[in-house]
Structure formats: structure tokens, C-alpha cells
mmCIF file of C-alpha atoms in Angstrom:
data_model
loop_
_atom_site.group_PDB
_atom_site.id
_atom_site.type_symbol
_atom_site.label_atom_id
_atom_site.label_comp_id
_atom_site.label_asym_id
_atom_site.label_seq_id
_atom_site.Cartn_x
_atom_site.Cartn_y
_atom_site.Cartn_z
ATOM 1 C CA MET C 1 31.554 4.216 9.143
ATOM 2 C CA ASN C 2 29.840 7.531 10.003
ATOM 3 C CA THR C 3 26.307 7.705 11.426
ATOM 4 C CA LYS C 4 24.607 8.631 8.120
ATOM 5 C CA MET C 5 26.343 5.825 6.214
ATOM 6 C CA HIS C 6 25.484 3.352 8.971
ATOM 7 C CA THR C 7 21.827 4.428 8.918
ATOM 8 C CA ASN C 8 21.629 4.139 5.120
ATOM 9 C CA HIS C 9 23.281 0.718 5.241
ATOM 10 C CA ARG C 10 20.879 -0.405 7.984
ATOM 11 C CA ASN C 11 17.843 0.849 6.033
ATOM 12 C CA LYS C 12 19.053 -1.004 2.939
ATOM 13 C CA GLN C 13 19.410 -4.206 4.958
ATOM 14 C CA LEU C 14 15.925 -3.800 6.418
ATOM 15 C CA LYS C 15 14.415 -3.108 3.002
ATOM 16 C CA GLU C 16 16.070 -6.248 1.610
ATOM 17 C CA HIS C 17 14.787 -8.152 4.652
ATOM 18 C CA ALA C 18 11.259 -6.890 3.962
ATOM 19 C CA ALA C 19 11.546 -8.026 0.325
ATOM 20 C CA THR C 20 12.724 -11.471 1.454
ATOM 21 C CA LEU C 21 9.826 -11.754 3.902
ATOM 22 C CA LEU C 22 7.405 -10.783 1.162
ATOM 23 C CA GLU C 23 8.748 -13.403 -1.239
ATOM 24 C CA ASP C 24 8.877 -16.149 1.399
ATOM 25 C CA LYS C 25 5.550 -15.480 3.148
ATOM 26 C CA GLN C 26 3.924 -13.589 0.254
ATOM 27 C CA HIS C 27 2.514 -11.057 2.718
ATOM 28 C CA PHE C 28 3.533 -7.462 3.364
ATOM 29 C CA PRO C 29 4.642 -6.905 6.985
ATOM 30 C CA LYS C 30 2.322 -4.544 8.873
ATOM 31 C CA ALA C 31 3.040 -0.831 9.275
ATOM 32 C CA ASN C 32 2.293 0.440 12.799
ATOM 33 C CA VAL C 33 0.581 3.853 12.901
ATOM 34 C CA VAL C 34 -0.482 5.641 16.098
ATOM 35 C CA VAL C 35 -3.594 7.795 15.573
ATOM 36 C CA ALA C 36 -4.083 10.187 18.479
ATOM 37 C CA GLY C 37 -6.449 13.031 19.245
ATOM 38 C CA VAL C 38 -9.262 14.091 21.532
ATOM 39 C CA ALA C 39 -12.710 12.516 21.318
ATOM 40 C CA GLY C 40 -14.549 13.877 18.271
ATOM 41 C CA ALA C 41 -11.392 14.832 16.362
ATOM 42 C CA GLY C 42 -12.395 12.611 13.423
ATOM 43 C CA LYS C 43 -9.886 9.794 13.920
ATOM 44 C CA SER C 44 -12.201 6.962 12.885
ATOM 45 C CA THR C 45 -13.422 8.802 9.788
ATOM 46 C CA LEU C 46 -9.825 9.499 8.778
ATOM 47 C CA ILE C 47 -8.735 5.883 9.292
ATOM 48 C CA ASN C 48 -11.693 4.582 7.275
ATOM 49 C CA ALA C 49 -11.032 7.041 4.444
ATOM 50 C CA ILE C 50 -7.307 6.257 4.139
ATOM 51 C CA PHE C 51 -7.481 2.478 4.486
ATOM 52 C CA GLY C 52 -10.773 1.867 2.730
ATOM 53 C CA CYS C 53 -12.660 -0.006 5.418
ATOM 54 C CA GLU C 54 -13.988 0.436 8.923
ATOM 55 C CA LEU C 55 -11.190 -1.284 10.835
ATOM 56 C CA ALA C 56 -13.092 -0.938 14.099
ATOM 57 C CA LYS C 57 -15.916 -3.019 12.561
ATOM 58 C CA THR C 58 -14.126 -5.337 10.130
ATOM 59 C CA GLY C 59 -10.899 -5.855 12.066
ATOM 60 C CA MET C 60 -9.868 -7.228 15.402
ATOM 61 C CA GLY C 61 -9.372 -4.868 18.336
ATOM 62 C CA ARG C 62 -7.395 -5.568 21.481
ATOM 63 C CA PRO C 63 -6.586 -3.262 24.394
ATOM 64 C CA ILE C 64 -2.902 -2.629 25.034
ATOM 65 C CA THR C 65 -3.395 -0.282 27.970
ATOM 66 C CA LYS C 66 -6.422 1.552 29.365
ATOM 67 C CA GLU C 67 -5.564 4.423 27.012
ATOM 68 C CA ILE C 68 -4.607 2.528 23.831
ATOM 69 C CA LYS C 69 -6.345 -0.029 21.632
ATOM 70 C CA VAL C 70 -4.952 -1.731 18.534
ATOM 71 C CA TRP C 71 -7.054 -2.368 15.430
ATOM 72 C CA GLU C 72 -5.979 -4.631 12.575
ATOM 73 C CA ASN C 73 -7.365 -6.681 9.727
ATOM 74 C CA ASP C 74 -5.585 -9.772 8.423
ATOM 75 C CA ASP C 75 -5.996 -8.576 4.821
ATOM 76 C CA ILE C 76 -4.585 -5.056 5.312
ATOM 77 C CA PRO C 77 -0.870 -4.524 6.114
ATOM 78 C CA VAL C 78 -1.404 -1.835 8.730
ATOM 79 C CA ARG C 79 -1.922 -1.866 12.482
ATOM 80 C CA ILE C 80 -3.651 1.179 14.028
ATOM 81 C CA TRP C 81 -2.796 2.172 17.602
ATOM 82 C CA ASP C 82 -5.777 4.244 18.734
ATOM 83 C CA THR C 83 -5.713 6.584 21.741
ATOM 84 C CA MET C 84 -9.294 5.988 22.779
ATOM 85 C CA GLY C 85 -11.382 8.910 23.967
ATOM 86 C CA LEU C 86 -8.485 11.156 24.916
ATOM 87 C CA GLU C 87 -9.666 13.827 27.334
ATOM 88 C CA LEU C 88 -7.952 17.135 27.872
ATOM 89 C CA SER C 89 -7.574 17.081 31.645
ATOM 90 C CA ASP C 90 -3.946 17.441 32.754
ATOM 91 C CA LYS C 91 -4.025 14.092 34.532
ATOM 92 C CA GLN C 92 -5.565 12.230 31.596
ATOM 93 C CA VAL C 93 -3.126 13.738 29.099
ATOM 94 C CA LYS C 94 -0.183 12.840 31.329
ATOM 95 C CA ASN C 95 -1.415 9.252 31.709
ATOM 96 C CA THR C 96 -1.928 8.898 27.963
ATOM 97 C CA ILE C 97 1.471 10.428 27.160
ATOM 98 C CA ASN C 98 3.162 8.024 29.542
ATOM 99 C CA ALA C 99 1.216 5.073 28.145
ATOM 100 C CA ILE C 100 2.092 5.873 24.524
ATOM 101 C CA LYS C 101 5.699 6.683 25.372
ATOM 102 C CA GLY C 102 5.910 3.359 27.164
ATOM 103 C CA VAL C 103 4.506 1.464 24.175
ATOM 104 C CA ILE C 104 6.813 3.224 21.697
ATOM 105 C CA ALA C 105 9.863 2.728 23.932
ATOM 106 C CA GLU C 106 9.037 -0.962 24.299
ATOM 107 C CA LYS C 107 8.483 -1.348 20.558
ATOM 108 C CA ASN C 108 11.685 0.517 19.684
ATOM 109 C CA GLU C 109 13.658 -1.988 21.755
ATOM 110 C CA SER C 110 12.294 -4.860 19.680
ATOM 111 C CA LYS C 111 14.827 -6.692 17.533
ATOM 112 C CA ASP C 112 12.146 -6.942 14.858
ATOM 113 C CA PRO C 113 11.952 -3.527 13.099
ATOM 114 C CA PHE C 114 8.489 -4.387 11.778
ATOM 115 C CA ASP C 115 7.246 -4.517 15.369
ATOM 116 C CA ARG C 116 8.132 -0.858 15.985
ATOM 117 C CA ILE C 117 5.895 2.221 15.721
ATOM 118 C CA HIS C 118 6.463 3.709 12.270
ATOM 119 C CA ALA C 119 4.394 6.922 12.281
ATOM 120 C CA ILE C 120 2.162 9.068 14.514
ATOM 121 C CA TRP C 121 -0.801 11.096 13.293
ATOM 122 C CA TYR C 122 -2.156 13.635 15.757
ATOM 123 C CA CYS C 123 -5.672 14.771 14.784
ATOM 124 C CA ILE C 124 -6.999 18.238 15.633
ATOM 125 C CA GLN C 125 -10.497 19.269 14.610
ATOM 126 C CA ALA C 126 -10.395 22.514 12.618
ATOM 127 C CA VAL C 127 -14.138 23.141 12.967
ATOM 128 C CA GLY C 128 -14.558 25.100 16.181
ATOM 129 C CA ASN C 129 -10.886 26.165 16.325
ATOM 130 C CA ARG C 130 -10.161 24.198 19.493
ATOM 131 C CA PHE C 131 -6.509 23.675 20.332
ATOM 132 C CA GLN C 132 -5.618 23.652 23.989
ATOM 133 C CA PRO C 133 -2.249 23.923 25.775
ATOM 134 C CA THR C 134 -2.548 20.331 27.011
ATOM 135 C CA GLU C 135 -2.625 19.173 23.379
ATOM 136 C CA SER C 136 0.536 21.133 22.632
ATOM 137 C CA ASN C 137 2.205 19.403 25.578
ATOM 138 C CA PHE C 138 1.015 16.051 24.230
ATOM 139 C CA ILE C 139 2.519 16.815 20.805
ATOM 140 C CA LYS C 140 5.779 18.093 22.305
ATOM 141 C CA GLU C 141 6.262 14.941 24.375
ATOM 142 C CA LEU C 142 5.479 12.481 21.584
ATOM 143 C CA SER C 143 7.195 14.277 18.700
ATOM 144 C CA GLY C 144 10.544 13.874 20.439
ATOM 145 C CA LEU C 145 10.474 10.062 20.387
ATOM 146 C CA GLY C 146 12.196 9.644 17.040
ATOM 147 C CA VAL C 147 9.045 8.514 15.219
ATOM 148 C CA PRO C 148 7.711 10.461 12.187
ATOM 149 C CA PHE C 149 5.052 12.813 13.604
ATOM 150 C CA ILE C 150 2.379 14.509 11.492
ATOM 151 C CA ILE C 151 -0.347 16.882 12.658
ATOM 152 C CA VAL C 152 -3.619 16.333 10.817
ATOM 153 C CA LEU C 153 -6.153 19.167 10.855
ATOM 154 C CA THR C 154 -9.468 17.375 10.331
ATOM 155 C CA LYS C 155 -12.870 18.641 9.140
ATOM 156 C CA CYS C 156 -11.298 21.465 7.116
ATOM 157 C CA ILE C 157 -14.200 23.095 5.277
ATOM 158 C CA SER C 158 -13.305 26.812 5.028
ATOM 159 C CA LYS C 159 -9.988 28.031 3.627
ATOM 160 C CA LYS C 160 -10.087 31.355 5.453
ATOM 161 C CA THR C 161 -10.968 29.760 8.800
ATOM 162 C CA ASP C 162 -8.491 26.920 8.264
ATOM 163 C CA ASP C 163 -5.682 29.365 7.386
ATOM 164 C CA ASN C 164 -6.322 31.234 10.608
ATOM 165 C CA PHE C 165 -6.532 28.096 12.739
ATOM 166 C CA GLU C 166 -3.343 26.615 11.255
ATOM 167 C CA SER C 167 -1.508 29.860 12.080
ATOM 168 C CA ILE C 168 -2.725 29.616 15.684
ATOM 169 C CA VAL C 169 -1.560 26.003 15.938
ATOM 170 C CA LYS C 170 1.835 26.864 14.453
ATOM 171 C CA ASP C 171 2.330 29.781 16.851
ATOM 172 C CA ILE C 172 1.500 27.660 19.895
ATOM 173 C CA LEU C 173 3.774 24.849 18.730
ATOM 174 C CA LYS C 174 6.578 27.287 17.931
ATOM 175 C CA ASN C 175 6.403 28.695 21.459
ATOM 176 C CA ASP C 176 6.731 25.134 22.745
ATOM 177 C CA GLY C 177 9.741 24.406 20.522
ATOM 178 C CA CYS C 178 7.826 22.294 17.977
ATOM 179 C CA ASP C 179 8.082 24.439 14.856
ATOM 180 C CA ASN C 180 8.627 23.013 11.349
ATOM 181 C CA MET C 181 6.351 20.071 12.100
ATOM 182 C CA PRO C 182 4.368 18.721 9.111
ATOM 183 C CA ILE C 183 0.737 19.879 9.181
ATOM 184 C CA VAL C 184 -1.792 18.469 6.713
ATOM 185 C CA ARG C 185 -5.346 19.746 6.240
ATOM 186 C CA VAL C 186 -7.938 17.063 5.588
ATOM 187 C CA LEU C 187 -11.642 16.667 5.004
ATOM 188 C CA ALA C 188 -11.961 12.884 5.200
ATOM 189 C CA LYS C 189 -15.429 12.639 3.668
ATOM 190 C CA ASP C 190 -17.813 14.894 1.775
ATOM 191 C CA TRP C 191 -19.339 17.558 4.028
ATOM 192 C CA GLU C 192 -23.019 18.448 3.658
ATOM 193 C CA ILE C 193 -23.478 21.917 5.146
ATOM 194 C CA ASP C 194 -27.242 21.953 4.907
ATOM 195 C CA GLU C 195 -30.025 20.582 2.751
ATOM 196 C CA GLY C 196 -30.048 22.216 -0.660
ATOM 197 C CA LEU C 197 -26.553 23.695 -0.332
ATOM 198 C CA PRO C 198 -23.533 22.467 -2.324
ATOM 199 C CA VAL C 199 -21.624 19.573 -0.739
ATOM 200 C CA ILE C 200 -17.958 20.229 0.084
ATOM 201 C CA PRO C 201 -15.944 17.325 -1.407
ATOM 202 C CA SER C 202 -13.342 15.454 0.612
ATOM 203 C CA LYS C 203 -9.778 16.734 0.249
ATOM 204 C CA GLY C 204 -6.245 16.449 1.591
ATOM 205 C CA LEU C 205 -6.146 12.651 1.859
ATOM 206 C CA GLU C 206 -3.633 12.196 -0.938
ATOM 207 C CA LYS C 207 -1.386 14.850 0.591
ATOM 208 C CA LEU C 208 -1.498 13.031 3.949
ATOM 209 C CA VAL C 209 -0.452 9.810 2.216
ATOM 210 C CA ASP C 210 2.374 11.640 0.417
ATOM 211 C CA VAL C 211 3.653 13.375 3.569
ATOM 212 C CA THR C 212 3.509 10.115 5.519
ATOM 213 C CA THR C 213 5.428 8.142 2.894
ATOM 214 C CA GLU C 214 8.030 10.923 2.636
ATOM 215 C CA ASN C 215 8.744 10.517 6.351
ATOM 216 C CA LEU C 216 8.557 6.721 6.652
ATOM 217 C CA GLU C 217 11.629 4.511 6.839
ATOM 218 C CA ASN C 218 12.231 2.808 3.488
ATOM 219 C CA TYR C 219 11.756 -0.712 4.808
ATOM 220 C CA ILE C 220 8.106 -0.120 5.792
ATOM 221 C CA TYR C 221 7.198 2.102 2.826
ATOM 222 C CA ASP C 222 5.756 -0.714 0.682
ATOM 223 C CA SER C 223 3.459 -1.898 3.473
ATOM 224 C CA PHE C 224 1.917 1.538 3.955
ATOM 225 C CA ILE C 225 1.448 2.028 0.196
ATOM 226 C CA SER C 226 -0.276 -1.339 0.014
ATOM 227 C CA ALA C 227 -2.568 -0.543 2.974
ATOM 228 C CA GLN C 228 -3.740 2.911 1.823
ATOM 229 C CA THR C 229 -6.528 3.205 -0.734
ATOM 230 C CA ILE C 230 -6.059 6.825 -1.777
ATOM 231 C CA SER C 231 -3.222 6.890 -4.332
ATOM 232 C CA LYS C 232 -3.495 4.493 -7.256
ATOM 233 C CA LEU C 233 -0.315 5.976 -8.705
ATOM 234 C CA LEU C 234 1.782 4.910 -5.702
ATOM 235 C CA LYS C 235 0.242 1.447 -5.874
ATOM 236 C CA ARG C 236 1.047 1.235 -9.580
ATOM 237 C CA GLU C 237 4.694 2.105 -8.898
ATOM 238 C CA LEU C 238 4.810 -0.506 -6.122
ATOM 239 C CA ALA C 239 3.241 -3.211 -8.292
ATOM 240 C CA GLU C 240 5.615 -2.447 -11.156
ATOM 241 C CA LYS C 241 8.555 -2.801 -8.808
ATOM 242 C CA HIS C 242 7.509 -6.358 -7.983
ATOM 243 C CA ILE C 243 7.155 -7.285 -11.652
ATOM 244 C CA LEU C 244 10.697 -6.116 -12.337
ATOM 245 C CA ARG C 245 11.991 -7.803 -9.181
ATOM 246 C CA GLU C 246 10.558 -11.086 -10.476
ATOM 247 C CA CYS C 247 12.460 -10.523 -13.742
ATOM 248 C CA ASP C 248 15.677 -9.809 -11.831
ATOM 249 C CA ASN C 249 15.220 -12.987 -9.777
ATOM 250 C CA LEU C 250 14.689 -14.915 -12.980
ATOM 251 C CA ARG C 251 17.978 -13.666 -14.410
ATOM 252 C CA GLU C 252 19.757 -14.913 -11.293
ATOM 253 C CA GLU C 253 18.195 -18.350 -11.840
ATOM 254 C CA TRP C 254 18.314 -18.179 -15.623
ATOM 255 C CA ILE C 255 18.867 -21.896 -16.192
ATOM 256 C CA LYS C 256 15.284 -22.655 -15.114
ATOM 257 C CA ALA C 257 14.026 -20.522 -17.976
ATOM 258 C CA TYR C 258 15.570 -22.762 -20.647
ATOM 259 C CA ILE C 259 14.971 -26.342 -19.488
ATOM 260 C CA PRO C 260 11.867 -27.638 -21.310
ATOM 261 C CA ILE C 261 8.880 -28.472 -19.072
ATOM 262 C CA VAL C 262 10.779 -27.149 -16.040
ATOM 263 C CA ASN C 263 10.440 -23.641 -17.434
ATOM 264 C CA ILE C 264 6.647 -24.022 -17.671
ATOM 265 C CA PHE C 265 6.295 -24.942 -14.000
ATOM 266 C CA ASP C 266 8.824 -22.313 -12.930
ATOM 267 C CA ALA C 267 7.099 -19.551 -14.913
ATOM 268 C CA ASN C 268 3.693 -20.480 -13.491
ATOM 269 C CA LYS C 269 5.124 -20.452 -9.962
ATOM 270 C CA ARG C 270 6.629 -16.987 -10.476
ATOM 271 C CA MET C 271 3.498 -15.527 -12.068
ATOM 272 C CA GLU C 272 1.147 -16.961 -9.440
ATOM 273 C CA ARG C 273 3.347 -15.478 -6.693
ATOM 274 C CA MET C 274 3.460 -12.151 -8.542
ATOM 275 C CA PHE C 275 -0.342 -12.100 -8.902
ATOM 276 C CA LYS C 276 -0.743 -12.633 -5.179
ATOM 277 C CA ILE C 277 1.711 -9.870 -4.234
ATOM 278 C CA ILE C 278 0.288 -7.354 -6.713
ATOM 279 C CA GLY C 279 -3.223 -8.197 -5.493
ATOM 280 C CA GLN C 280 -2.093 -7.315 -1.971
ATOM 281 C CA ALA C 281 -0.308 -4.170 -3.171
ATOM 282 C CA TYR C 282 -3.645 -2.875 -4.457
ATOM 283 C CA ASN C 283 -5.514 -3.942 -1.295
ATOM 284 C CA THR C 284 -8.113 -5.401 -3.653
ATOM 285 C CA ASN C 285 -10.396 -7.115 -1.119
ATOM 286 C CA LEU C 286 -9.778 -10.318 -3.094
ATOM 287 C CA SER C 287 -8.883 -13.427 -1.082
ATOM 288 C CA GLU C 288 -5.891 -15.619 -1.934
ATOM 289 C CA ALA C 289 -8.320 -18.245 -3.265
ATOM 290 C CA GLU C 290 -10.013 -15.677 -5.529
ATOM 291 C CA ILE C 291 -6.681 -14.427 -6.895
ATOM 292 C CA LYS C 292 -5.647 -18.017 -7.570
ATOM 293 C CA GLU C 293 -8.963 -18.643 -9.316
ATOM 294 C CA ILE C 294 -8.450 -15.589 -11.522
ATOM 295 C CA TYR C 295 -4.924 -16.683 -12.408
ATOM 296 C CA ASN C 296 -5.771 -20.337 -13.091
ATOM 297 C CA HIS C 297 -8.832 -19.555 -15.218
ATOM 298 C CA SER C 298 -7.267 -16.805 -17.288
ATOM 299 C CA ILE C 299 -3.567 -17.095 -18.098
ATOM 300 C CA GLY C 300 -2.203 -19.654 -15.622
ATOM 301 C CA LYS C 301 -1.330 -23.350 -15.728
ATOM 302 C CA TRP C 302 -1.938 -24.948 -19.119
ATOM 303 C CA LYS C 303 -4.482 -22.386 -20.309
ATOM 304 C CA GLY C 304 -2.004 -19.573 -20.808
ATOM 305 C CA LYS C 305 1.165 -18.764 -22.694
ATOM 306 C CA ALA C 306 3.621 -20.584 -20.422
ATOM 307 C CA ILE C 307 3.204 -23.792 -22.420
ATOM 308 C CA ASN C 308 4.869 -22.026 -25.373
ATOM 309 C CA LEU C 309 8.121 -21.758 -23.398
ATOM 310 C CA SER C 310 8.897 -25.407 -24.164
ATOM 311 C CA ASN C 311 7.843 -25.152 -27.789
ATOM 312 C CA PRO C 312 10.413 -23.505 -30.084
ATOM 313 C CA PHE C 313 7.655 -22.905 -32.624
ATOM 314 C CA GLY C 314 5.564 -21.152 -29.990
ATOM 315 C CA HIS C 315 8.099 -18.453 -29.116
ATOM 316 C CA TRP C 316 6.661 -16.164 -31.768
ATOM 317 C CA GLU C 317 3.674 -15.706 -29.410
ATOM 318 C CA PHE C 318 5.837 -13.648 -27.062
ATOM 319 C CA LYS C 319 6.314 -10.980 -29.703
ATOM 320 C CA LYS C 320 2.753 -10.001 -28.833
ATOM 321 C CA ALA C 321 4.127 -8.934 -25.434
ATOM 322 C CA ASP C 322 5.947 -6.071 -27.164
ATOM 323 C CA ASP C 323 2.759 -5.021 -28.938
ATOM 324 C CA PHE C 324 0.879 -5.071 -25.629
ATOM 325 C CA TYR C 325 3.618 -3.047 -23.904
ATOM 326 C CA ASN C 326 3.717 -0.380 -26.622
ATOM 327 C CA LYS C 327 -0.078 -0.060 -26.691
ATOM 328 C CA HIS C 328 -0.950 -0.098 -22.970
ATOM 329 C CA ILE C 329 2.152 0.578 -20.867
ATOM 330 C CA LYS C 330 4.799 2.674 -22.593
ATOM 331 C CA GLY C 331 4.701 6.321 -21.528
ATOM 332 C CA GLN C 332 1.964 5.795 -18.921
ATOM 333 C CA LYS C 333 2.327 7.662 -15.630
ATOM 334 C CA GLY C 334 3.580 5.413 -12.840
ATOM 335 C CA PHE C 335 5.289 2.987 -15.197
ATOM 336 C CA GLU C 336 8.550 4.927 -15.404
ATOM 337 C CA GLN C 337 10.708 1.864 -14.587
ATOM 338 C CA SER C 338 9.147 -0.361 -17.204
ATOM 339 C CA ASP C 339 11.498 0.457 -20.081
ATOM 340 C CA ARG C 340 13.962 -2.336 -19.292
ATOM 341 C CA ASP C 341 16.167 -4.022 -21.859
ATOM 342 C CA ILE C 342 14.663 -7.466 -22.364
ATOM 343 C CA GLU C 343 16.433 -9.547 -24.998
ATOM 344 C CA GLU C 344 14.458 -11.277 -27.729
ATOM 345 C CA TYR C 345 15.354 -14.701 -26.325
ATOM 346 C CA GLU C 346 14.218 -13.887 -22.743
ATOM 347 C CA TRP C 347 10.817 -15.430 -23.325
ATOM 348 C CA THR C 348 10.014 -16.073 -19.654
ATOM 349 C CA ALA C 349 10.841 -12.473 -18.721
ATOM 350 C CA LYS C 350 8.578 -11.256 -21.528
ATOM 351 C CA LEU C 351 5.814 -13.506 -20.205
ATOM 352 C CA ILE C 352 6.226 -12.210 -16.634
ATOM 353 C CA ILE C 353 6.101 -8.592 -17.795
ATOM 354 C CA TRP C 354 3.141 -9.238 -20.085
ATOM 355 C CA SER C 355 1.120 -11.033 -17.408
ATOM 356 C CA GLY C 356 2.127 -8.654 -14.596
ATOM 357 C CA TYR C 357 1.107 -5.471 -16.384
ATOM 358 C CA SER C 358 -2.082 -7.156 -17.636
ATOM 359 C CA TRP C 359 -2.949 -7.960 -14.018
ATOM 360 C CA ILE C 360 -2.308 -4.354 -12.947
ATOM 361 C CA LEU C 361 -4.585 -3.013 -15.679
ATOM 362 C CA ALA C 362 -7.335 -5.517 -14.842
ATOM 363 C CA ILE C 363 -7.175 -4.546 -11.155
ATOM 364 C CA GLU C 364 -7.225 -0.818 -11.883
ATOM 365 C CA GLN C 365 -10.227 -1.204 -14.150
ATOM 366 C CA HIS C 366 -12.242 -2.755 -11.299
ATOM 367 C CA TRP C 367 -10.476 -1.353 -8.216
ATOM 368 C CA ASP C 368 -13.141 1.137 -7.112
ATOM 369 C CA GLU C 369 -15.774 -1.604 -7.334
ATOM 370 C CA LEU C 370 -13.602 -4.202 -5.593
ATOM 371 C CA ILE C 371 -12.892 -2.271 -2.421
ATOM 372 C CA LYS C 372 -16.640 -1.796 -1.872
ATOM 373 C CA ALA C 373 -17.874 -5.153 -3.224
ATOM 374 C CA ASP C 374 -19.959 -7.678 -1.305
ATOM 375 C CA ALA C 375 -19.644 -11.434 -1.977
ATOM 376 C CA ASP C 376 -22.182 -11.570 -4.837
ATOM 377 C CA SER C 377 -20.885 -8.557 -6.747
ATOM 378 C CA LYS C 378 -17.294 -9.724 -6.208
ATOM 379 C CA ASN C 379 -18.053 -13.031 -7.950
ATOM 380 C CA GLU C 380 -19.195 -11.104 -11.015
ATOM 381 C CA ILE C 381 -16.106 -8.875 -10.919
ATOM 382 C CA VAL C 382 -13.876 -11.975 -10.750
ATOM 383 C CA LYS C 383 -15.479 -13.286 -13.952
ATOM 384 C CA GLN C 384 -14.955 -9.924 -15.670
ATOM 385 C CA MET C 385 -11.292 -9.825 -14.605
ATOM 386 C CA ILE C 386 -10.696 -13.314 -15.970
ATOM 387 C CA ASN C 387 -12.059 -12.251 -19.366
ATOM 388 C CA GLN C 388 -10.093 -8.986 -19.239
ATOM 389 C CA LEU C 389 -6.829 -10.862 -18.668
ATOM 390 C CA LYS C 390 -7.576 -13.252 -21.508
ATOM 391 C CA GLU C 391 -8.150 -10.290 -23.781
ATOM 392 C CA TYR C 392 -4.920 -8.535 -22.748
ATOM 393 C CA MET C 393 -2.886 -11.720 -23.232
ATOM 394 C CA SER C 394 -4.623 -12.941 -26.363
ATOM 395 C CA VAL C 395 -5.821 -16.133 -24.698
ATOM 396 C CA ARG C 396 -8.608 -17.862 -26.577
ATOM 397 C CA LYS C 397 -11.852 -17.598 -24.610
ATOM 398 C CA GLU C 398 -13.689 -20.805 -23.821
ATOM 399 C CA LYS C 399 -16.899 -21.440 -25.735
ATOM 400 C CA LYS C 400 -20.027 -21.293 -23.634
#
């Protein structure tokens, strides 16, 4: 087997392993991202913008070395390795390079691929046009470690100035043998130049997400997509994949779909698991208990359509799934895989698809509110999502 075939085979095995972990533990494994740069380069602002929360405030931080600290949050499948307060003295840069190289080398020796470093972002502030030779040395040393490396130009507010600065960076890197390295321009949050002047809107975040995912190994791709809060389209594609995976699993265990009573419990188990995974894929800020509450009080257990699986006269209800699909899903961007051949008699598969896409639409309707919600406002959103799901799945609403 040649090297390329071996690598592809290994990546396929790791991706299948990640899927198994997700189904067993119902949690995405964490993607490990190193975020490096000098003090004031905008690392924290970038991290907060991409992952939707202030990890340094809401997560747990622990020092790995004097130069590196790790930030993580139990609810977000990403782990940030932060080079704290990097200074540009030759000695400091050398110490930091050695520290990071040591961490990456140690992680790369791990038998668990999810314990390795999966990407490095190096942040350079475009405002002020500061890029020193020591930084180029830093980039040269770390970009040769076999980990996807992306240069992020932060605080980009002027196209003309940014064009010029990017050319300078490219020339310096080219002289150091680091040409053809991905460079992404970003303004992580709206920039107010002065009172009364137009605000420059944030930009470049979606491109950074795209470039990062293009360079990630396949097995950790889903975790990064779940963690980021920039691209709804990528989250939609990820969520759809898990709906269809649940249908594929059902076909492998088809007998459970046709034994009366058993099929009700089995369908509820599959849908509850799917709700949890899709909720994580969208990084909704909803707890497991809240997702379970939404499921149980909308379409789950005995309130929903699953009870019709054991009633031959109730199968006609699942024809509404086709009406729902044609009205809300067919032809929509991000749902390109949805046009699967589902036979008329595959009632459980129809139910999974109906409930899964209904859940996606309910999340997307409230997603912007959810990721910023406090406890009180989240309770109200939960109630609205329950009613939205009932409407999508034609479940009779309870009388007040």
C-alpha cells in the first residue's frame, strides 16, 4: 500500500472512530487549536468571535508551560492552546518556539489522534504594519511541524494598507522559505474609527473558518464545525449528515422498526440521541437537560408521532413527512444530501427525517438568540422551540 493510500485509509478509520465515539458518548471530541501571536495581536477577540463566547472567562484555563495556557469549555468541542503574552526578544521567541514544539511533538506521539494538535493560527496585527524578523523565525519553525498552519492578519480595516502589509509579510516569509502559506485577513469585531464616523463591520471570519476546515484532517472536521459559530451553512450540512447516519443505522437494524411497541421505544431512543447531537453541532448553549425537555414536551415519548409506528391505521400520518420535506427542505442550500430514496413503508426513517429537519429549523430560527441568551431568556426560547416543533410535526398543542 503506497503512502497516499495508507493515509487515506488511516483517515477513514479515524473518521469512523470519531463517529463511533460520538454515538457512544454523544459528545464531539475536542479539536486542539494553537493560537499564537505577540501581545496585542487580537488573539482573544478572534477566539471569542469564532467560538461565540469568552473562553478565558467562561471556560477553564490551566498552564501547560510558562509560555502556554490551555482554555476549554465543557460545552464547546474545542481546546485553545494560547501562547500567553509572547514577546519579540530573541530569547523569549526561542523559549516559546521550543515550548510549543515540545507540546506538539508530545501530542503527536499520542496514540489518541484526538489528543494531537490539529491546527495553528498565528495572529499578526495589520494596524501599525508590525512584522518583525523574530516572528518570521517563529512561523518558520512551527510551520514545519506537520500541523496545518494559517497566518491570520487581524484588525484589517483598510484595503490599501492591508494589501501593502500582506505583500510585506509574504516577501519576508518567501525569503525564509515559507511561501504559499495560507494568509487570511480578519476584522474580528466591528471597528469604530471615531465618534460620528461610519463603523467598519467585522469581516473575514467565515473565510478563516473555511480555510481552517479545508486544511483539517477529516476525523476532526466535525468537531471544529460544531465549535465555531460563524457558518450556519456548515453546521446545517453537519446536522444533516447525522440525520442520514441515523437512517443508515436504522436500515442495518431494520427488524427493530417493525416489531410493535419495540419500534416506538427504538424510534424515541434514536430521535432523542439525534436531538442531542444536532444540538451540539449547532453549539446552541442548550444543556442536555434542556434539549431533553424540548424533545419530551414537543414530539418525543408518547406525545409525538412514534406511537403511530405500532398502529397500522396511523401510518397515514407519516405521509405528512413528505409534505413537510417538499415545503421546508427540498432545494434549500446546505441540504444537498437530503434527497434520499425512502420507501413508503419505511415509517421510522420518515419519522427520523421529519423530526431531525424540524429540529434543525427550530434551532436556526432561534440560534442567534440562543448563543447570547441568559437563563431567563433561554427558558422563554425553550418554550418557543417546543411550540415550533409541534407546528412543524403537526402535533396537537396542549390546551392552556
